[in-house]
Amino acid sequence: MFLKIENITIRLGKFNLKDINLEVKEGQYVTIIGPSGSGKSILLENIAGFYTPNKGKVYLKGEDITYKNIEDRNISIVYQDYVLFPHMSVYENILYGLRKKSTEKIDNEKEVREIATLLNIDHLLERKPLTLSGGEMQRTSIARALVVKPELLLMDEAFSALDYKIKKEMRKLVKDVAKKYGTTVLHVTHDFEDVWAMADMCVVLRFGEILQVGKPDEIFAHPNSDFVANFVGTNIFEATVVRKEPDLTILNADGFEVYSSCEAKIGEKVRLSIRPENIIITTTKIETSAKNEIEGMIIKVEKRGHIMELSVQINSIILIVMMTPNSYEHLSLALHSHVFLSFKATSVGLY
Amino acid sequence: MNFFTFKFFSIALSLCVTLLLLMAILSLFFVPKFEEVLEALQSSEMLYSLKLSLMTASLSTLLVIAVAIPIAYALSRYDFFGKAILKTVMNLPMAFPELVLGLALLLLFSRTYVGDLLHYFGISIVFTKSAIVIAQFFTALPYAIRIVYAAFEGISKRYENVSRSLGYTEFQTFKNITIPLVRNGIYASTIITFARTMGAFGAVLILAGGTYMKTEILPITLFLNISYGNLGMAITSGIVLITISFIAILFFEYMEGKKSVFED
């Protein structure tokens, strides 16, 4: 295993990590997500060597690096607030780590220019960091971290200070550059879009404990606890398994039937999760491949950026459904409209 | 008292006190006759005192800064046993009357094992020029530590983390990153230290003895001449002290003005 975290426990008073175990493969892009105070940053800083654990081990490429000097680890870190050295130019900032590794001036200059071009900051090399925009500073910071070809790149809320458009560009850029350099990335974030756009694997952390590890779509579709479900913003409600069909579990949720492709025993009380974006809304009953079709009434409409968020009531259960304002208008939907909700059995998670 | 009258009161008070202080400083320059000052300036006592003052203050400033930087760094960056006690002890001389500090140092170097040990190696401190430097050092050290400490506290530890993760050792990081970032704090503390050491009196008087043309620095010259009733010499040493402080502050402002190096 490329990176292996074994039973890491850190007690820092306010922030604690309890028995963290995690395995990361080479070249993987891993996001660590969780509310503030969950210990995400401490975990990164422990891997970088800024904190020594009270218990546990960290292995990189099989080598125990738990107590290895920070400077000998070859792990780079990018912070939310860029942390560019203000007394050095963009060029000197990027060169800083390279200069330590090799004294070949010409090669170093070539490498700085190459990564600067890749990150679109080659025209800023002579500037001082304080004269740059947020996006430019973060690209410089990423260039400085990647130019030394680290074994591991750690990103601590690296995009949270950037505006929406820049964030979107940066996600693509970082993903591409990390891929080109073959860098393994651990990215701490609280933004789900980072997870969707970049992650091969996602770790959910709360109060210093790992709640769930898996591919982003697994976690979003099948959260393993109320906390993860609520945190990732999915619909959850209770239901009882009433019967089984081949490959299908049929549940009763407050008087209506729901089909799920997940396994559960008859009579078992479970929680059901459906991602809002997996629900299709129609005004008339139509034939689709979706196993589930339920009638309900719109009781709340909210516009969130470019998305309409509709609350649809079915008996006592309220489901959140997402759609574009365009579709909303096209279907002539309004408050108290009667609608049909369709979703596939495979998009219903049970836990 | 409504807001207007309070505003009037506070501004009027500030102006009055400032005017009084300014008049006091100016009286130093205007009370004595110019010839008197010129003559006093050329006296061998004044030249000796000025030279000794500049030498001891420069040396003690260097020592203070050299010691204050690592101490302030340790206090700011590391947790260690006895840190709180260390902080309190380091701050004590600020609250101490200078005379008491001088007395304490006198006892340390004459009546304790430290004094005995130094005596064994043939080093005597009390009533020598070294005593001037030592007294100045302890008078100014707490101020220097405070300023440099505040400067270190103002620098996010993340700069150091990034530098370390890019392959630099703790000391290389301190040299390449931390020191340049606290440069202004170090300038400020150097100037304050220099001003404090130039003006240090009580502790110097007790530990170095304030002997005419031997351990005589400018504040001692002022004191000795006031005692003899030689007002011209006393005022002249005052003028010289004020002028040196003024130059030091101007120099500081100039160096601080250069900080735009971050924004080129």
PDB file of C-alpha atoms in Angstrom, chain A residues 101-296:
ATOM      1  CA  LYS A 101      17.072  19.347  -3.950  1.00  0.00           C
ATOM      2  CA  SER A 102      19.339  20.308  -6.798  1.00  0.00           C
ATOM      3  CA  THR A 103      21.847  23.040  -7.392  1.00  0.00           C
ATOM      4  CA  GLU A 104      21.673  22.690 -11.197  1.00  0.00           C
ATOM      5  CA  LYS A 105      20.586  26.255 -11.943  1.00  0.00           C
ATOM      6  CA  ILE A 106      19.628  25.718 -15.580  1.00  0.00           C
ATOM      7  CA  ASP A 107      17.568  22.598 -14.938  1.00  0.00           C
ATOM      8  CA  ASN A 108      15.809  24.257 -12.029  1.00  0.00           C
ATOM      9  CA  GLU A 109      14.898  27.289 -14.097  1.00  0.00           C
ATOM     10  CA  LYS A 110      13.515  25.031 -16.813  1.00  0.00           C
ATOM     11  CA  GLU A 111      11.378  23.139 -14.329  1.00  0.00           C
ATOM     12  CA  VAL A 112      10.025  26.314 -12.721  1.00  0.00           C
ATOM     13  CA  ARG A 113       9.060  27.692 -16.129  1.00  0.00           C
ATOM     14  CA  GLU A 114       7.492  24.398 -17.167  1.00  0.00           C
ATOM     15  CA  ILE A 115       5.180  24.119 -14.168  1.00  0.00           C
ATOM     16  CA  ALA A 116       4.427  27.861 -14.275  1.00  0.00           C
ATOM     17  CA  THR A 117       3.258  27.445 -17.865  1.00  0.00           C
ATOM     18  CA  LEU A 118       1.189  24.417 -16.922  1.00  0.00           C
ATOM     19  CA  LEU A 119      -0.524  26.393 -14.146  1.00  0.00           C
ATOM     20  CA  ASN A 120      -0.859  29.557 -16.231  1.00  0.00           C
ATOM     21  CA  ILE A 121       1.336  31.766 -14.075  1.00  0.00           C
ATOM     22  CA  ASP A 122       4.349  32.035 -16.376  1.00  0.00           C
ATOM     23  CA  HIS A 123       3.619  35.741 -16.930  1.00  0.00           C
ATOM     24  CA  LEU A 124       3.702  36.438 -13.169  1.00  0.00           C
ATOM     25  CA  LEU A 125       7.114  35.026 -12.281  1.00  0.00           C
ATOM     26  CA  GLU A 126       8.739  38.367 -11.443  1.00  0.00           C
ATOM     27  CA  ARG A 127       5.824  39.568  -9.280  1.00  0.00           C
ATOM     28  CA  LYS A 128       5.680  39.560  -5.482  1.00  0.00           C
ATOM     29  CA  PRO A 129       2.866  37.391  -4.010  1.00  0.00           C
ATOM     30  CA  LEU A 130       1.007  40.275  -2.359  1.00  0.00           C
ATOM     31  CA  THR A 131       0.298  41.802  -5.766  1.00  0.00           C
ATOM     32  CA  LEU A 132      -1.499  38.673  -7.053  1.00  0.00           C
ATOM     33  CA  SER A 133      -5.179  37.699  -7.017  1.00  0.00           C
ATOM     34  CA  GLY A 134      -6.392  34.795  -4.861  1.00  0.00           C
ATOM     35  CA  GLY A 135      -6.500  32.377  -7.798  1.00  0.00           C
ATOM     36  CA  GLU A 136      -2.999  33.371  -8.933  1.00  0.00           C
ATOM     37  CA  MET A 137      -1.628  32.969  -5.414  1.00  0.00           C
ATOM     38  CA  GLN A 138      -3.165  29.512  -5.080  1.00  0.00           C
ATOM     39  CA  ARG A 139      -1.772  28.441  -8.451  1.00  0.00           C
ATOM     40  CA  THR A 140       1.678  29.641  -7.321  1.00  0.00           C
ATOM     41  CA  SER A 141       1.287  27.723  -4.092  1.00  0.00           C
ATOM     42  CA  ILE A 142       0.327  24.558  -6.002  1.00  0.00           C
ATOM     43  CA  ALA A 143       3.247  25.048  -8.407  1.00  0.00           C
ATOM     44  CA  ARG A 144       5.630  25.395  -5.461  1.00  0.00           C
ATOM     45  CA  ALA A 145       4.267  22.206  -3.912  1.00  0.00           C
ATOM     46  CA  LEU A 146       4.278  20.124  -7.095  1.00  0.00           C
ATOM     47  CA  VAL A 147       7.556  21.242  -8.662  1.00  0.00           C
ATOM     48  CA  VAL A 148       9.561  19.183  -6.140  1.00  0.00           C
ATOM     49  CA  LYS A 149       7.677  16.066  -7.334  1.00  0.00           C
ATOM     50  CA  PRO A 150       6.426  15.108  -3.888  1.00  0.00           C
ATOM     51  CA  GLU A 151       5.473  11.557  -2.987  1.00  0.00           C
ATOM     52  CA  LEU A 152       2.272  12.977  -1.585  1.00  0.00           C
ATOM     53  CA  LEU A 153       0.462  16.291  -2.039  1.00  0.00           C
ATOM     54  CA  LEU A 154      -1.648  17.464   0.892  1.00  0.00           C
ATOM     55  CA  MET A 155      -4.279  20.136   0.276  1.00  0.00           C
ATOM     56  CA  ASP A 156      -5.874  21.753   3.321  1.00  0.00           C
ATOM     57  CA  GLU A 157      -9.118  23.471   2.223  1.00  0.00           C
ATOM     58  CA  ALA A 158      -7.036  24.668  -0.704  1.00  0.00           C
ATOM     59  CA  PHE A 159      -9.914  26.127  -2.709  1.00  0.00           C
ATOM     60  CA  SER A 160     -12.170  27.502  -0.009  1.00  0.00           C
ATOM     61  CA  ALA A 161     -10.932  31.084  -0.290  1.00  0.00           C
ATOM     62  CA  LEU A 162     -11.510  31.199  -4.058  1.00  0.00           C
ATOM     63  CA  ASP A 163     -14.664  32.325  -5.812  1.00  0.00           C
ATOM     64  CA  TYR A 164     -16.939  29.888  -7.599  1.00  0.00           C
ATOM     65  CA  LYS A 165     -15.614  30.322 -11.140  1.00  0.00           C
ATOM     66  CA  ILE A 166     -11.934  30.160 -10.161  1.00  0.00           C
ATOM     67  CA  LYS A 167     -12.670  27.155  -7.957  1.00  0.00           C
ATOM     68  CA  LYS A 168     -14.145  25.311 -10.913  1.00  0.00           C
ATOM     69  CA  GLU A 169     -11.072  26.040 -13.076  1.00  0.00           C
ATOM     70  CA  MET A 170      -8.706  25.082 -10.273  1.00  0.00           C
ATOM     71  CA  ARG A 171     -10.375  21.699  -9.754  1.00  0.00           C
ATOM     72  CA  LYS A 172      -9.780  20.712 -13.335  1.00  0.00           C
ATOM     73  CA  LEU A 173      -6.281  22.151 -13.381  1.00  0.00           C
ATOM     74  CA  VAL A 174      -5.152  20.438 -10.186  1.00  0.00           C
ATOM     75  CA  LYS A 175      -6.686  17.133 -11.191  1.00  0.00           C
ATOM     76  CA  ASP A 176      -4.931  17.308 -14.572  1.00  0.00           C
ATOM     77  CA  VAL A 177      -1.579  18.371 -13.169  1.00  0.00           C
ATOM     78  CA  ALA A 178      -1.681  15.769 -10.378  1.00  0.00           C
ATOM     79  CA  LYS A 179      -2.435  13.145 -13.011  1.00  0.00           C
ATOM     80  CA  LYS A 180       0.389  14.343 -15.256  1.00  0.00           C
ATOM     81  CA  TYR A 181       2.875  14.200 -12.367  1.00  0.00           C
ATOM     82  CA  GLY A 182       1.380  10.938 -11.063  1.00  0.00           C
ATOM     83  CA  THR A 183       0.988  12.556  -7.642  1.00  0.00           C
ATOM     84  CA  THR A 184      -1.090  10.987  -4.897  1.00  0.00           C
ATOM     85  CA  VAL A 185      -3.290  13.682  -3.341  1.00  0.00           C
ATOM     86  CA  LEU A 186      -5.032  13.960   0.012  1.00  0.00           C
ATOM     87  CA  HIS A 187      -7.449  16.865  -0.151  1.00  0.00           C
ATOM     88  CA  VAL A 188      -9.279  18.110   2.948  1.00  0.00           C
ATOM     89  CA  THR A 189     -12.444  20.005   2.090  1.00  0.00           C
ATOM     90  CA  HIS A 190     -15.947  20.810   3.247  1.00  0.00           C
ATOM     91  CA  ASP A 191     -17.181  21.454  -0.282  1.00  0.00           C
ATOM     92  CA  PHE A 192     -19.044  18.522  -1.862  1.00  0.00           C
ATOM     93  CA  GLU A 193     -18.271  19.786  -5.317  1.00  0.00           C
ATOM     94  CA  ASP A 194     -14.577  19.137  -4.645  1.00  0.00           C
ATOM     95  CA  VAL A 195     -15.523  15.555  -3.868  1.00  0.00           C
ATOM     96  CA  TRP A 196     -17.675  15.118  -6.961  1.00  0.00           C
ATOM     97  CA  ALA A 197     -15.238  16.779  -9.308  1.00  0.00           C
ATOM     98  CA  MET A 198     -11.975  15.319  -8.122  1.00  0.00           C
ATOM     99  CA  ALA A 199     -12.101  12.378  -5.757  1.00  0.00           C
ATOM    100  CA  ASP A 200     -11.366   8.738  -6.548  1.00  0.00           C
ATOM    101  CA  MET A 201     -11.993   8.028  -2.891  1.00  0.00           C
ATOM    102  CA  CYS A 202     -13.724   9.956  -0.130  1.00  0.00           C
ATOM    103  CA  VAL A 203     -13.248   9.778   3.629  1.00  0.00           C
ATOM    104  CA  VAL A 204     -15.919  11.168   5.971  1.00  0.00           C
ATOM    105  CA  LEU A 205     -14.582  12.279   9.310  1.00  0.00           C
ATOM    106  CA  ARG A 206     -16.474  13.417  12.410  1.00  0.00           C
ATOM    107  CA  PHE A 207     -15.218  14.201  15.937  1.00  0.00           C
ATOM    108  CA  GLY A 208     -11.858  12.686  15.057  1.00  0.00           C
ATOM    109  CA  GLU A 209     -13.276   9.387  13.812  1.00  0.00           C
ATOM    110  CA  ILE A 210     -13.655   7.991  10.307  1.00  0.00           C
ATOM    111  CA  LEU A 211     -17.346   7.347   9.664  1.00  0.00           C
ATOM    112  CA  GLN A 212     -17.178   6.085   6.098  1.00  0.00           C
ATOM    113  CA  VAL A 213     -14.635   5.476   3.340  1.00  0.00           C
ATOM    114  CA  GLY A 214     -15.531   4.778  -0.255  1.00  0.00           C
ATOM    115  CA  LYS A 215     -15.979   6.076  -3.752  1.00  0.00           C
ATOM    116  CA  PRO A 216     -17.864   9.402  -3.749  1.00  0.00           C
ATOM    117  CA  ASP A 217     -20.952   7.992  -5.492  1.00  0.00           C
ATOM    118  CA  GLU A 218     -21.067   5.107  -3.009  1.00  0.00           C
ATOM    119  CA  ILE A 219     -21.013   7.501  -0.082  1.00  0.00           C
ATOM    120  CA  PHE A 220     -23.536   9.860  -1.614  1.00  0.00           C
ATOM    121  CA  ALA A 221     -25.901   7.097  -2.652  1.00  0.00           C
ATOM    122  CA  HIS A 222     -25.426   4.822   0.327  1.00  0.00           C
ATOM    123  CA  PRO A 223     -24.407   6.800   3.387  1.00  0.00           C
ATOM    124  CA  ASN A 224     -23.819   4.416   6.288  1.00  0.00           C
ATOM    125  CA  SER A 225     -25.223   6.642   9.011  1.00  0.00           C
ATOM    126  CA  ASP A 226     -27.663   9.482   9.653  1.00  0.00           C
ATOM    127  CA  PHE A 227     -24.780  11.833  10.113  1.00  0.00           C
ATOM    128  CA  VAL A 228     -23.191  11.047   6.739  1.00  0.00           C
ATOM    129  CA  ALA A 229     -26.569  11.180   5.025  1.00  0.00           C
ATOM    130  CA  ASN A 230     -27.472  14.531   6.528  1.00  0.00           C
ATOM    131  CA  PHE A 231     -23.997  15.865   5.997  1.00  0.00           C
ATOM    132  CA  VAL A 232     -23.836  14.930   2.338  1.00  0.00           C
ATOM    133  CA  GLY A 233     -27.355  16.312   1.842  1.00  0.00           C
ATOM    134  CA  THR A 234     -29.364  13.250   0.878  1.00  0.00           C
ATOM    135  CA  ASN A 235     -33.024  12.339   1.622  1.00  0.00           C
ATOM    136  CA  ILE A 236     -33.348   9.901   4.497  1.00  0.00           C
ATOM    137  CA  PHE A 237     -36.373   8.350   6.143  1.00  0.00           C
ATOM    138  CA  GLU A 238     -37.390   5.197   7.980  1.00  0.00           C
ATOM    139  CA  ALA A 239     -39.037   2.222   6.326  1.00  0.00           C
ATOM    140  CA  THR A 240     -39.819  -1.433   7.025  1.00  0.00           C
ATOM    141  CA  VAL A 241     -38.962  -4.291   4.673  1.00  0.00           C
ATOM    142  CA  VAL A 242     -42.285  -5.903   3.654  1.00  0.00           C
ATOM    143  CA  ARG A 243     -41.345  -8.382   0.956  1.00  0.00           C
ATOM    144  CA  LYS A 244     -38.623  -9.509  -1.410  1.00  0.00           C
ATOM    145  CA  GLU A 245     -38.462 -10.026  -5.145  1.00  0.00           C
ATOM    146  CA  PRO A 246     -35.457 -11.287  -7.100  1.00  0.00           C
ATOM    147  CA  ASP A 247     -32.718  -8.610  -6.640  1.00  0.00           C
ATOM    148  CA  LEU A 248     -35.212  -6.262  -5.037  1.00  0.00           C
ATOM    149  CA  THR A 249     -36.236  -5.328  -1.523  1.00  0.00           C
ATOM    150  CA  ILE A 250     -39.638  -3.735  -1.131  1.00  0.00           C
ATOM    151  CA  LEU A 251     -40.172  -1.419   1.781  1.00  0.00           C
ATOM    152  CA  ASN A 252     -43.112   0.340   3.322  1.00  0.00           C
ATOM    153  CA  ALA A 253     -42.424   3.953   4.216  1.00  0.00           C
ATOM    154  CA  ASP A 254     -45.377   5.574   5.888  1.00  0.00           C
ATOM    155  CA  GLY A 255     -47.979   3.937   3.655  1.00  0.00           C
ATOM    156  CA  PHE A 256     -46.217   3.941   0.287  1.00  0.00           C
ATOM    157  CA  GLU A 257     -43.959   1.336  -1.262  1.00  0.00           C
ATOM    158  CA  VAL A 258     -40.325   1.892  -2.184  1.00  0.00           C
ATOM    159  CA  TYR A 259     -38.159  -0.514  -4.242  1.00  0.00           C
ATOM    160  CA  SER A 260     -34.479  -0.813  -3.439  1.00  0.00           C
ATOM    161  CA  SER A 261     -31.765  -2.997  -4.939  1.00  0.00           C
ATOM    162  CA  CYS A 262     -29.988  -3.191  -1.560  1.00  0.00           C
ATOM    163  CA  GLU A 263     -30.262  -6.269   0.651  1.00  0.00           C
ATOM    164  CA  ALA A 264     -32.324  -6.367   3.861  1.00  0.00           C
ATOM    165  CA  LYS A 265     -34.363  -8.963   5.746  1.00  0.00           C
ATOM    166  CA  ILE A 266     -38.140  -9.003   5.762  1.00  0.00           C
ATOM    167  CA  GLY A 267     -39.527  -7.215   8.812  1.00  0.00           C
ATOM    168  CA  GLU A 268     -36.308  -5.278   9.352  1.00  0.00           C
ATOM    169  CA  LYS A 269     -36.604  -1.566  10.111  1.00  0.00           C
ATOM    170  CA  VAL A 270     -34.079   0.366   8.045  1.00  0.00           C
ATOM    171  CA  ARG A 271     -33.228   3.849   6.902  1.00  0.00           C
ATOM    172  CA  LEU A 272     -33.564   4.708   3.308  1.00  0.00           C
ATOM    173  CA  SER A 273     -31.525   7.290   1.398  1.00  0.00           C
ATOM    174  CA  ILE A 274     -32.186   8.860  -1.999  1.00  0.00           C
ATOM    175  CA  ARG A 275     -30.039  11.603  -3.532  1.00  0.00           C
ATOM    176  CA  PRO A 276     -32.192  14.610  -4.520  1.00  0.00           C
ATOM    177  CA  GLU A 277     -30.599  14.708  -7.981  1.00  0.00           C
ATOM    178  CA  ASN A 278     -31.643  11.093  -8.649  1.00  0.00           C
ATOM    179  CA  ILE A 279     -35.343  11.886  -8.431  1.00  0.00           C
ATOM    180  CA  ILE A 280     -37.229  12.728 -11.625  1.00  0.00           C
ATOM    181  CA  ILE A 281     -40.285  14.891 -11.298  1.00  0.00           C
ATOM    182  CA  THR A 282     -43.289  14.724 -13.687  1.00  0.00           C
ATOM    183  CA  THR A 283     -46.802  16.145 -13.681  1.00  0.00           C
ATOM    184  CA  THR A 284     -48.493  13.018 -15.041  1.00  0.00           C
ATOM    185  CA  LYS A 285     -47.909   9.338 -14.431  1.00  0.00           C
ATOM    186  CA  ILE A 286     -45.581   8.065 -17.171  1.00  0.00           C
ATOM    187  CA  GLU A 287     -43.993   4.737 -18.023  1.00  0.00           C
ATOM    188  CA  THR A 288     -40.248   4.714 -17.239  1.00  0.00           C
ATOM    189  CA  SER A 289     -37.669   2.122 -16.331  1.00  0.00           C
ATOM    190  CA  ALA A 290     -37.689   3.491 -12.793  1.00  0.00           C
ATOM    191  CA  LYS A 291     -39.214   1.032 -10.321  1.00  0.00           C
ATOM    192  CA  ASN A 292     -40.411   3.756  -7.988  1.00  0.00           C
ATOM    193  CA  GLU A 293     -43.187   6.172  -8.807  1.00  0.00           C
ATOM    194  CA  ILE A 294     -44.860   8.043  -5.980  1.00  0.00           C
ATOM    195  CA  GLU A 295     -47.392  10.841  -5.939  1.00  0.00           C
ATOM    196  CA  GLY A 296     -46.884  13.887  -3.742  1.00  0.00           C
TER     197      GLY A 296
END
